[in-house]
PDB file of C-alpha atoms in Angstrom:
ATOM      1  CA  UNK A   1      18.140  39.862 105.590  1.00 50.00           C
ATOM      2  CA  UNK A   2      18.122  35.727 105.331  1.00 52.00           C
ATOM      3  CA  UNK A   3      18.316  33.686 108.625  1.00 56.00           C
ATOM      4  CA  UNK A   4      19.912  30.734 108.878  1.00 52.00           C
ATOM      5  CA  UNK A   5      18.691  28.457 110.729  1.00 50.00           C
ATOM      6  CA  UNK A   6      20.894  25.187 111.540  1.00 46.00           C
ATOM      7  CA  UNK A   7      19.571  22.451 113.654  1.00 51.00           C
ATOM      8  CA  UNK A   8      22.172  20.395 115.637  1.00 48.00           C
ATOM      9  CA  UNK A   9      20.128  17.814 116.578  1.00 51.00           C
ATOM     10  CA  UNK A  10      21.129  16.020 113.499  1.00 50.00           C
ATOM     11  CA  UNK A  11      24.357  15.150 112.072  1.00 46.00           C
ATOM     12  CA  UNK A  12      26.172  18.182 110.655  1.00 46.00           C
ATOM     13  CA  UNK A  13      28.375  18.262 108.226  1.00 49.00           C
ATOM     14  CA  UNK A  14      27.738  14.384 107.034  1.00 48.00           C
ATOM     15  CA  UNK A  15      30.632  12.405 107.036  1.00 46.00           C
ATOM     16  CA  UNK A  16      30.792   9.567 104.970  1.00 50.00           C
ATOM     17  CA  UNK A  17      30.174   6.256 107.098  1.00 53.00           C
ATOM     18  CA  UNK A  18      33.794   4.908 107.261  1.00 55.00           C
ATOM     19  CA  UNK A  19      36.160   3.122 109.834  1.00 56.00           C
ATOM     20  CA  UNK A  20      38.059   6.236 111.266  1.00 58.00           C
ATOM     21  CA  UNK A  21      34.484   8.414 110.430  1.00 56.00           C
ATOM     22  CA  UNK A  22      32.325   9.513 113.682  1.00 58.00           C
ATOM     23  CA  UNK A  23      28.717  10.588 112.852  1.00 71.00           C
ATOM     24  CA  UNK A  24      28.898  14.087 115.430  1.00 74.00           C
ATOM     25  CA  UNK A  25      26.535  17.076 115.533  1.00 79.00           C
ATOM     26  CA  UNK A  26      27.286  20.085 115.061  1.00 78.00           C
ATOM     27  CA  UNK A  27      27.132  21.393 118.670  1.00 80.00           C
ATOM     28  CA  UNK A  28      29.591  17.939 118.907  1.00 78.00           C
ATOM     29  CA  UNK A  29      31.989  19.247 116.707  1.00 75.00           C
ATOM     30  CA  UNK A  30      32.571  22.573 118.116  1.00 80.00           C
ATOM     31  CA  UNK A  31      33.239  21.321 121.346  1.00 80.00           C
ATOM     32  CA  UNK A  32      35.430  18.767 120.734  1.00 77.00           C
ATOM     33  CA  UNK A  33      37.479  21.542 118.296  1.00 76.00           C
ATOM     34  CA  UNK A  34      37.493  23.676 120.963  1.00 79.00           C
ATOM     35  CA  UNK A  35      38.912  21.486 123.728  1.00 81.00           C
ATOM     36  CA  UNK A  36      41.478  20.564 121.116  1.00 76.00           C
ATOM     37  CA  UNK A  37      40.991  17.018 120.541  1.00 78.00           C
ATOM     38  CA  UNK A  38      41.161  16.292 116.630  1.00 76.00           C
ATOM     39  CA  UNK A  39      39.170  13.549 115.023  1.00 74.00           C
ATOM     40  CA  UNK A  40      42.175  12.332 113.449  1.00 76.00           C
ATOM     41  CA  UNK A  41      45.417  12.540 116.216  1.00 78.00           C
ATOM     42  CA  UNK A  42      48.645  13.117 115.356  1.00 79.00           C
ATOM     43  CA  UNK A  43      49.838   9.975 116.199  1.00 85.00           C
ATOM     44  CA  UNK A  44      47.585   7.938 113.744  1.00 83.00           C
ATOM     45  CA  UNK A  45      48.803  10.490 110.642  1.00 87.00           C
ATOM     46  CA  UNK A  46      52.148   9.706 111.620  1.00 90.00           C
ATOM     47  CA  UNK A  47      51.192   5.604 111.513  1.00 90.00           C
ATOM     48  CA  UNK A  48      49.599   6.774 107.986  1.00 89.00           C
ATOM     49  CA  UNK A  49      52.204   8.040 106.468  1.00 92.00           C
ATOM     50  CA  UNK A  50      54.755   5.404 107.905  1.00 93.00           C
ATOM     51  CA  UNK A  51      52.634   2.755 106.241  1.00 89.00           C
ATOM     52  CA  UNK A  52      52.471   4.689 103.164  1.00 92.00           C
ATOM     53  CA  UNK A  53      56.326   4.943 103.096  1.00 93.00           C
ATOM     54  CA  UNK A  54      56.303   0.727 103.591  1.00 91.00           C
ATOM     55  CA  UNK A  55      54.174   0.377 101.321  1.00 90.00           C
ATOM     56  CA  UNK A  56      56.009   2.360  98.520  1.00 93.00           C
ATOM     57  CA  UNK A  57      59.023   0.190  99.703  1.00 93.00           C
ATOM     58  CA  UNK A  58      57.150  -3.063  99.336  1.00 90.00           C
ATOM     59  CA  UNK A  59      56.206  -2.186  96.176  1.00 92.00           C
ATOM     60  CA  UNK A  60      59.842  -1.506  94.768  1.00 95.00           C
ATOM     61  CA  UNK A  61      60.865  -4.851  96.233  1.00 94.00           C
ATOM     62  CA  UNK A  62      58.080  -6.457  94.458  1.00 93.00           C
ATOM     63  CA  UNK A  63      59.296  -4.993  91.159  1.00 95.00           C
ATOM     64  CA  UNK A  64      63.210  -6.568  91.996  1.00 96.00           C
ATOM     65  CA  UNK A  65      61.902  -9.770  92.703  1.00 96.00           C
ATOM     66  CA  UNK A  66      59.248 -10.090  89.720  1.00 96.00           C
ATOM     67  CA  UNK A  67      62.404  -9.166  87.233  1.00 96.00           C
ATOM     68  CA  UNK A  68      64.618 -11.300  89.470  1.00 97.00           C
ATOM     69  CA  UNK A  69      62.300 -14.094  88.797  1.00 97.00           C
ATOM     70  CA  UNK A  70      62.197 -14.360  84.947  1.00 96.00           C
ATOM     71  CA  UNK A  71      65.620 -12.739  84.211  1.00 96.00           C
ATOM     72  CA  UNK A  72      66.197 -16.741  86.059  1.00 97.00           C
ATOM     73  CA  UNK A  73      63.031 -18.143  84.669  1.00 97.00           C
ATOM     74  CA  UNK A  74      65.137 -20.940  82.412  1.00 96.00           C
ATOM     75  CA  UNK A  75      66.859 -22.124  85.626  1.00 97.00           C
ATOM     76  CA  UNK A  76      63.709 -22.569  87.778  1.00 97.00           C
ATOM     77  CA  UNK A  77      62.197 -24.525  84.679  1.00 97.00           C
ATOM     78  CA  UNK A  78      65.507 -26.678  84.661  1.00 96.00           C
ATOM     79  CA  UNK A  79      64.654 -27.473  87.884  1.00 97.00           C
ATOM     80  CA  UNK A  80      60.887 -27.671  88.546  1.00 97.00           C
ATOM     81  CA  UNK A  81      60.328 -30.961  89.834  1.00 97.00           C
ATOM     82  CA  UNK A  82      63.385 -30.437  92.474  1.00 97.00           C
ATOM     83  CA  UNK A  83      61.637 -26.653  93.726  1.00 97.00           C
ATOM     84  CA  UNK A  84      58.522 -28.659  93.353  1.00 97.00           C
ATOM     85  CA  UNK A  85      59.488 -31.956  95.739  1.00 96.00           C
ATOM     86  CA  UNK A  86      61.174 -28.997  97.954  1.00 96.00           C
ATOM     87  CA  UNK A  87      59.084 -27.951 100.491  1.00 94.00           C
ATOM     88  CA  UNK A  88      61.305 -24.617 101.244  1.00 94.00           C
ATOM     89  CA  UNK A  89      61.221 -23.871  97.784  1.00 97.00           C
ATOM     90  CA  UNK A  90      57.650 -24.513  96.886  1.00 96.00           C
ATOM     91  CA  UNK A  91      56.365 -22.104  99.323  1.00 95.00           C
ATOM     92  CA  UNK A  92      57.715 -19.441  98.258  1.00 96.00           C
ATOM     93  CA  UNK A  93      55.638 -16.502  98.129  1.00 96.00           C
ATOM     94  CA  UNK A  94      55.351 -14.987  93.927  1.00 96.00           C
ATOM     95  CA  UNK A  95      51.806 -13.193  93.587  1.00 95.00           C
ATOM     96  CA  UNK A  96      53.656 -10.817  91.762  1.00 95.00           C
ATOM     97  CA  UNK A  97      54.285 -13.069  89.061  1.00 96.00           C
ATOM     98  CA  UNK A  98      51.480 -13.407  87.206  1.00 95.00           C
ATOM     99  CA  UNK A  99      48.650 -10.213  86.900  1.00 94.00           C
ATOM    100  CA  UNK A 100      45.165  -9.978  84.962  1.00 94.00           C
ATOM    101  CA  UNK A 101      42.233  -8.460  85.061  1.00 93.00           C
ATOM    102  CA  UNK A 102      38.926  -7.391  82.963  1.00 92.00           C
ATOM    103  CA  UNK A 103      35.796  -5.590  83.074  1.00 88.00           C
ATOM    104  CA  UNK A 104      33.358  -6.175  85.610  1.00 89.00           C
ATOM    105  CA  UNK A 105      35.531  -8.318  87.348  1.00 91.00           C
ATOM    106  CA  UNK A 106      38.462  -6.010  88.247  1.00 91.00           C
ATOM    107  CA  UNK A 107      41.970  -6.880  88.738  1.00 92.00           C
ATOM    108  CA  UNK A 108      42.978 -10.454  89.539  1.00 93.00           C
ATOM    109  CA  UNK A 109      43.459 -11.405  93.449  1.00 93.00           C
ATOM    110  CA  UNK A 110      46.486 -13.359  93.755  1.00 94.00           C
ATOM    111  CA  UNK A 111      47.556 -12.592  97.527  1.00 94.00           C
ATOM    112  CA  UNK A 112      44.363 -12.603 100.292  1.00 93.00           C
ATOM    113  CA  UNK A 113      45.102 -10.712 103.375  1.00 92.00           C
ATOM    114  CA  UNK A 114      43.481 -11.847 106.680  1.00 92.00           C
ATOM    115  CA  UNK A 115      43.236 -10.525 110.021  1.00 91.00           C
ATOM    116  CA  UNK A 116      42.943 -13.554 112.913  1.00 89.00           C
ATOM    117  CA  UNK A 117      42.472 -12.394 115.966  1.00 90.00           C
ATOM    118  CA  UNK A 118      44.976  -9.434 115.854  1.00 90.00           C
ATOM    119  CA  UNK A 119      47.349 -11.157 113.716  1.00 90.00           C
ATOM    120  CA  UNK A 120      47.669 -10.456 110.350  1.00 90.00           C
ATOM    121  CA  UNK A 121      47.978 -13.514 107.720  1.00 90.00           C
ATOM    122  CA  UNK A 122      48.548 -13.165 104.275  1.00 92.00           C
ATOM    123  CA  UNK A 123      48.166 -15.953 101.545  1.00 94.00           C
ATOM    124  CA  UNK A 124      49.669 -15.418  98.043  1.00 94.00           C
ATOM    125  CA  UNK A 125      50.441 -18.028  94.800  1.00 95.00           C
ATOM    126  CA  UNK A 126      53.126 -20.167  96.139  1.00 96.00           C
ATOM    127  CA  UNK A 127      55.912 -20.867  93.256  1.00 97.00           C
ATOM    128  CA  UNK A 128      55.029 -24.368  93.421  1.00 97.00           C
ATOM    129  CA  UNK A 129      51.671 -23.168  92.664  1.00 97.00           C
ATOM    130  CA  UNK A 130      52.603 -21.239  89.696  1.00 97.00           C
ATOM    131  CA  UNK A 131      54.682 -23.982  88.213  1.00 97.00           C
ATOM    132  CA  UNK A 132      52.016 -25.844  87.766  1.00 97.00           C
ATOM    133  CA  UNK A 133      49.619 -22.992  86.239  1.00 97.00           C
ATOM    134  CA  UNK A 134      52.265 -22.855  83.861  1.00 97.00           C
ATOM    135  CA  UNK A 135      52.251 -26.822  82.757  1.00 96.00           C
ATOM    136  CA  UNK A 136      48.453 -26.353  81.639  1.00 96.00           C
ATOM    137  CA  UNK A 137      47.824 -25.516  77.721  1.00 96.00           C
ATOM    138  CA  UNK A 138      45.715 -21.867  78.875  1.00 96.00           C
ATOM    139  CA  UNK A 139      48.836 -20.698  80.423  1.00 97.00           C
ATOM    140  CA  UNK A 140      52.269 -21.849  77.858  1.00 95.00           C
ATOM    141  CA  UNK A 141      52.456 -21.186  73.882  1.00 96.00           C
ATOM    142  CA  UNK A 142      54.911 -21.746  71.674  1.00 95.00           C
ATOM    143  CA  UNK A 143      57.930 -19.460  71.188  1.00 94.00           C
ATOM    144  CA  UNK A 144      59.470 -18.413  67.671  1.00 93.00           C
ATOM    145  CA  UNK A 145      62.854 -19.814  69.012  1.00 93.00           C
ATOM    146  CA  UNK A 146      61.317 -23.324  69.823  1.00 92.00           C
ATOM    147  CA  UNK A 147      61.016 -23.297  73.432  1.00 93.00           C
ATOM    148  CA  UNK A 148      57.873 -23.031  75.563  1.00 96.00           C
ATOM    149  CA  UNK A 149      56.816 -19.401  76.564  1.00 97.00           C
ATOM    150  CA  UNK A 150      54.526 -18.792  80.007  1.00 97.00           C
ATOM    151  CA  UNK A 151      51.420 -16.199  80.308  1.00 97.00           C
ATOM    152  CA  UNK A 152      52.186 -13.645  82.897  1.00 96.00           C
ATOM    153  CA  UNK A 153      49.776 -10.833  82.022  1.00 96.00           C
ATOM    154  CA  UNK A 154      46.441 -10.819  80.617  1.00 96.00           C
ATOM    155  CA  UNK A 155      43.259  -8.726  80.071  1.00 95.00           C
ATOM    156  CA  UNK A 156      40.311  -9.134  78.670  1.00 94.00           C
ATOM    157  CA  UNK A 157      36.297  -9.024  79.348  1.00 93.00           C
ATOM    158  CA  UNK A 158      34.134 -12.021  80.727  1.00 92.00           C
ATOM    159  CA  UNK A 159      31.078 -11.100  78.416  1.00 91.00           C
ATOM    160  CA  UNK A 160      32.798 -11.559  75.335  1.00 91.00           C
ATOM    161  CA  UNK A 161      35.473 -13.863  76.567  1.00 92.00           C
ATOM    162  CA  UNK A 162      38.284 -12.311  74.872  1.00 92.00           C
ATOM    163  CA  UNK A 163      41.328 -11.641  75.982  1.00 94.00           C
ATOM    164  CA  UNK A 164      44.444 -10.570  75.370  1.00 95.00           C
ATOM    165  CA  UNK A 165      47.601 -11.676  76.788  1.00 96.00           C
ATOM    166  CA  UNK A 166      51.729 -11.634  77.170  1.00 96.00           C
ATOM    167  CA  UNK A 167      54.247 -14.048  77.674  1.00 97.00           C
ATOM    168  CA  UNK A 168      57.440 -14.578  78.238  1.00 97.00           C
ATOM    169  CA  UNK A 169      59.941 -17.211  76.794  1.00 96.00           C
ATOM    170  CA  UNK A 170      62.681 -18.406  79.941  1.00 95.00           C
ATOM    171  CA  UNK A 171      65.124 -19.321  76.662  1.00 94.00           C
ATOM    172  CA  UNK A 172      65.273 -16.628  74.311  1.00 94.00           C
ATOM    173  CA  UNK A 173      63.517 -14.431  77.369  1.00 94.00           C
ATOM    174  CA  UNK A 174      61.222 -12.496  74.352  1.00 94.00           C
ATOM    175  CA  UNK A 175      57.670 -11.647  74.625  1.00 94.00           C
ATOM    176  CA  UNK A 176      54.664 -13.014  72.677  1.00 93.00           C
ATOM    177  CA  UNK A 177      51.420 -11.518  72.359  1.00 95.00           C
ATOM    178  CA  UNK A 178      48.399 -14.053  72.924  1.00 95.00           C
ATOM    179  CA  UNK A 179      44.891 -13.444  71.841  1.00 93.00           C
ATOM    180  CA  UNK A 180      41.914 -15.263  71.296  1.00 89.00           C
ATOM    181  CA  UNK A 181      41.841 -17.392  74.628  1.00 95.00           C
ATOM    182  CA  UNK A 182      38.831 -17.831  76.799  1.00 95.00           C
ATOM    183  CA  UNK A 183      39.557 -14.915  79.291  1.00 95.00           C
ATOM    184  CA  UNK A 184      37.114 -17.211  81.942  1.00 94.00           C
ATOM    185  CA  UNK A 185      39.885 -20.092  81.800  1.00 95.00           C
ATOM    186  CA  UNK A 186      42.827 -17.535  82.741  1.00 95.00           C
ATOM    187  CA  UNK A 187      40.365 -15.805  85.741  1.00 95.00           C
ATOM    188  CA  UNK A 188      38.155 -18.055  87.480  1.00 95.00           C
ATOM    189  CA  UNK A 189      40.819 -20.608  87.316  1.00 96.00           C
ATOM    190  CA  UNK A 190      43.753 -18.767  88.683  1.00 96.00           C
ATOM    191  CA  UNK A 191      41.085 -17.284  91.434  1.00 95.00           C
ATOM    192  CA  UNK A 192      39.846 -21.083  92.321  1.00 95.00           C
ATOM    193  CA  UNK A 193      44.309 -21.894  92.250  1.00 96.00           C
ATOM    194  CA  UNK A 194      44.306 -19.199  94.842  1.00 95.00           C
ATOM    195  CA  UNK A 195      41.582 -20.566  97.055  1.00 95.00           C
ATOM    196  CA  UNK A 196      43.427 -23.624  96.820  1.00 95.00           C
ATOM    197  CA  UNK A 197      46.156 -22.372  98.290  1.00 95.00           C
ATOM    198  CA  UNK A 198      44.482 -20.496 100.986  1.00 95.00           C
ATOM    199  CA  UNK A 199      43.022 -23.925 102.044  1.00 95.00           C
ATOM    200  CA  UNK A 200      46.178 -25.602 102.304  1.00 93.00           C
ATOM    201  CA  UNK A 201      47.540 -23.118 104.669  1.00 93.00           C
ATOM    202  CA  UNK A 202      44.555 -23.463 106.850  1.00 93.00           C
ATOM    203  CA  UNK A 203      44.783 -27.475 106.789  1.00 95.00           C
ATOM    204  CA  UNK A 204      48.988 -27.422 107.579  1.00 93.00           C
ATOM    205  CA  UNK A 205      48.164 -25.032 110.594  1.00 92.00           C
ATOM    206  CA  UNK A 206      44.998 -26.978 111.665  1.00 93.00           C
ATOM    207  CA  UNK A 207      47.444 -30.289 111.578  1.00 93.00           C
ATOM    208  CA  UNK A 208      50.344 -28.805 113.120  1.00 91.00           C
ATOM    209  CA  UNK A 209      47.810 -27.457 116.141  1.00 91.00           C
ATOM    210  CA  UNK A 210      46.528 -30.855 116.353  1.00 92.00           C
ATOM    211  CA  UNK A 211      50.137 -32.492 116.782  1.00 91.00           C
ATOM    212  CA  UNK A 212      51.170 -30.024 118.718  1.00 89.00           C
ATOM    213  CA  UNK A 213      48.305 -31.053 121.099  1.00 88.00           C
ATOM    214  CA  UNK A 214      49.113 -34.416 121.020  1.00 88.00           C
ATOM    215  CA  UNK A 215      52.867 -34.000 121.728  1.00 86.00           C
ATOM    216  CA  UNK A 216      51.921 -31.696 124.978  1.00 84.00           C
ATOM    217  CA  UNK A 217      49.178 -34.292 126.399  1.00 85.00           C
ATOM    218  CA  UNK A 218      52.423 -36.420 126.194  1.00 85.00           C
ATOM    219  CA  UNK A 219      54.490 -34.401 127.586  1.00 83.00           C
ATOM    220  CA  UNK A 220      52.025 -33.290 130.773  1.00 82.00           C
ATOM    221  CA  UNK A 221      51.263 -37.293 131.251  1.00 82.00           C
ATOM    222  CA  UNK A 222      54.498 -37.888 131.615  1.00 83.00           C
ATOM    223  CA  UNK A 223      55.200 -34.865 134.407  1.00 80.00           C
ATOM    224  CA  UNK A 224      57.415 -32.671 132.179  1.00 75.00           C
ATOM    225  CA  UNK A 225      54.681 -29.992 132.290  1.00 70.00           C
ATOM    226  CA  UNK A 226      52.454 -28.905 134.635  1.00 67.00           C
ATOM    227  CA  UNK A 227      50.197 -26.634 133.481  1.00 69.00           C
ATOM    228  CA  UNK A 228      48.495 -28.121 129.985  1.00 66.00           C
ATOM    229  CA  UNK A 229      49.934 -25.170 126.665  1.00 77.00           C
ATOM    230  CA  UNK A 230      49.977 -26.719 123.963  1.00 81.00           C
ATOM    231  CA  UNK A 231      51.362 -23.435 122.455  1.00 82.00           C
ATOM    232  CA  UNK A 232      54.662 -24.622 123.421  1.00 79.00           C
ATOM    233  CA  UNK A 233      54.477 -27.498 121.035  1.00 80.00           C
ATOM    234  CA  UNK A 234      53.284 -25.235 118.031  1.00 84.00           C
ATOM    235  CA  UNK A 235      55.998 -25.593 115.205  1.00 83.00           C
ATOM    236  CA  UNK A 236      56.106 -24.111 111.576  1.00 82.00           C
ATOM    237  CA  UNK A 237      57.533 -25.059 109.123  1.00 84.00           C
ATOM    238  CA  UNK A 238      61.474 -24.069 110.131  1.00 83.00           C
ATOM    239  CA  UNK A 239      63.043 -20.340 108.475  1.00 86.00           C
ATOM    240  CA  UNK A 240      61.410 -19.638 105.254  1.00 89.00           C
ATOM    241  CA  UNK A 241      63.486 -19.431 102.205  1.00 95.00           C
ATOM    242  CA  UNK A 242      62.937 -16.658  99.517  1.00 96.00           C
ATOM    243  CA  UNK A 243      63.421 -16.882  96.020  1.00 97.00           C
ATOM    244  CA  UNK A 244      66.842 -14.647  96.440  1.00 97.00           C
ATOM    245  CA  UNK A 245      67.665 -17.741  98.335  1.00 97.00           C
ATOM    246  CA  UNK A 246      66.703 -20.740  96.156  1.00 97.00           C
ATOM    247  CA  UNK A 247      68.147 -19.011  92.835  1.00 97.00           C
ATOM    248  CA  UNK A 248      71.442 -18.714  94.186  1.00 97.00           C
ATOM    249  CA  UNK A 249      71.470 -22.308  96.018  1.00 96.00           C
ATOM    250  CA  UNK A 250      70.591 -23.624  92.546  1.00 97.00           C
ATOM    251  CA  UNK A 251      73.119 -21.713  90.558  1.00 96.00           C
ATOM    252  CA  UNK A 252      75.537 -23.004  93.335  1.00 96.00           C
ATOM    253  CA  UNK A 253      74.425 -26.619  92.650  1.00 95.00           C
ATOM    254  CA  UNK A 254      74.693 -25.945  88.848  1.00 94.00           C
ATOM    255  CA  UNK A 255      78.369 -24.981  88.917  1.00 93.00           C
ATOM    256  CA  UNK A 256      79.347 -27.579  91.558  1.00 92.00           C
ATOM    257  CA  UNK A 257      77.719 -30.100  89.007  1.00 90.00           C
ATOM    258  CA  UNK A 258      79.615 -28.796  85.980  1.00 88.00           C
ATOM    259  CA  UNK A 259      83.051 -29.016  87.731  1.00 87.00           C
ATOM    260  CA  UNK A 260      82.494 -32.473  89.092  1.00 81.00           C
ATOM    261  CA  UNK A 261      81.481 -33.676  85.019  1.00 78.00           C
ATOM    262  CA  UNK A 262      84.463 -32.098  84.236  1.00 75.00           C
ATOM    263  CA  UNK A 263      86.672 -33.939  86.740  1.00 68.00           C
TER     264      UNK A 263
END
């Protein structure tokens, strides 16, 4: 009869080197299985499946607001320059808008997740940022009805450079296929739009921190405060709006304008 033999010196079974993974032997495991402690508590499968169940929820709302977006697309292109001179407007988040991807390279990254010292930030294409993806020639094409259609999907491979692509028209709201456009211009240059965007976040909060410094120095000179936080002085940039928000505000300000021309 075969003998086994199993040395526990080493670690047994492997477990792949991850996060939530502890390398254990096998003397280890038994012992910690028998005192009744698991590897993976209760408590962090419950946080699992809770963020699972968010996420699923995030996504749905993602879907509303992407067809919430260009079932209005003709009135945010009546009034681009206004959402783009509006600060509250501007900055509002719409990663979803616009997907791509291609071999090799993977999907596109429009939103960047970071943490900072415990606190999570995330970074997506700002609407003001997308408005203006739209004004180049890569990204508009003509529509069969005469108006001006915008990419919002495309695919393709950066050996070959092909591509192929889909937009949609915010008049006649139809879709147009688009091929034959350097897949490298759509890619790289809504990546580098993205980085762009990431920097400006960084450079608002480095200012703000900076004034806010300023304004407490002031403040402990003149005997207001004692102890120097210039945390106190930290503002943003007041409530944000979302693009619920700023679609019915300008519907508002459309009918309000058509009553008044009538009067």
């Amino acid at each position: 009869m075969a003998t086994i033999h199993i040395d526990d010196t080493k670690p047994f079974p492997y477990i792949p080197a991850e996060p939530n993974n502890k390398r254990e032997t096998f003397a280890d495991f038994c012992k910690r299985q028998a005192s009744g402690l698991k590897l993976i508590s209760d408590e962090i499968e419950q946080e699992n499946r809770e963020q699972e169940e968010l996420h699923k929820f995030q996504e749905r709302s993602v879907e509303r607001k992407k067809k919430l977006l260009f079932d209005n697309l003709d009135l945010i292109m009546r009034h681009k320059d206004e959402i783009l001179a509006t600060p509250r407007y501007a900055n509002i988040d719409a990663h979803y808008a616009i997907k791509g991807g291609g071999l090799y390279v993977g999907p596109l990254q429009t939103s960047r997740t970071f943490n900072i010292a415990g606190s999570i930030v995330r970074v997506g294409f700002r609407l003001a940022t997308l408005l203006r993806i739209w004004e180049t020639d890569q990204f508009k094409v003509e529509c069969e009805c005469g108006g001006t259609a915008v990419i919002r999907s495309f695919t393709g491979s950066p050996l070959s450079g092909g591509s192929q692509a889909t937009a949609i028209c915010p008049s006649c709201k139809k879709e147009t296929r688009v091929a034959n456009r350097s897949f490298g211009q759509y890619f790289w240059y809504l990546q580098a739009s993205l980085s762009e965007d990431v920097e400006a976040v960084a450079r608002d909060f480095i200012a703000k921190w900076t004034l806010a410094e300023t304004e407490h120095e002031k403040k402990v000179a003149e005997g207001i405060y004692r102890d120097p936080r210039p945390g106190d002085d930290l503002h943003g940039d007041g409530k944000p709006c979302n693009l619920e928000t700023m679609i019915n505000e300008l519907k508002i300000k459309e009918y309000d304008e058509s009553v008044h021309s009538r009067t």
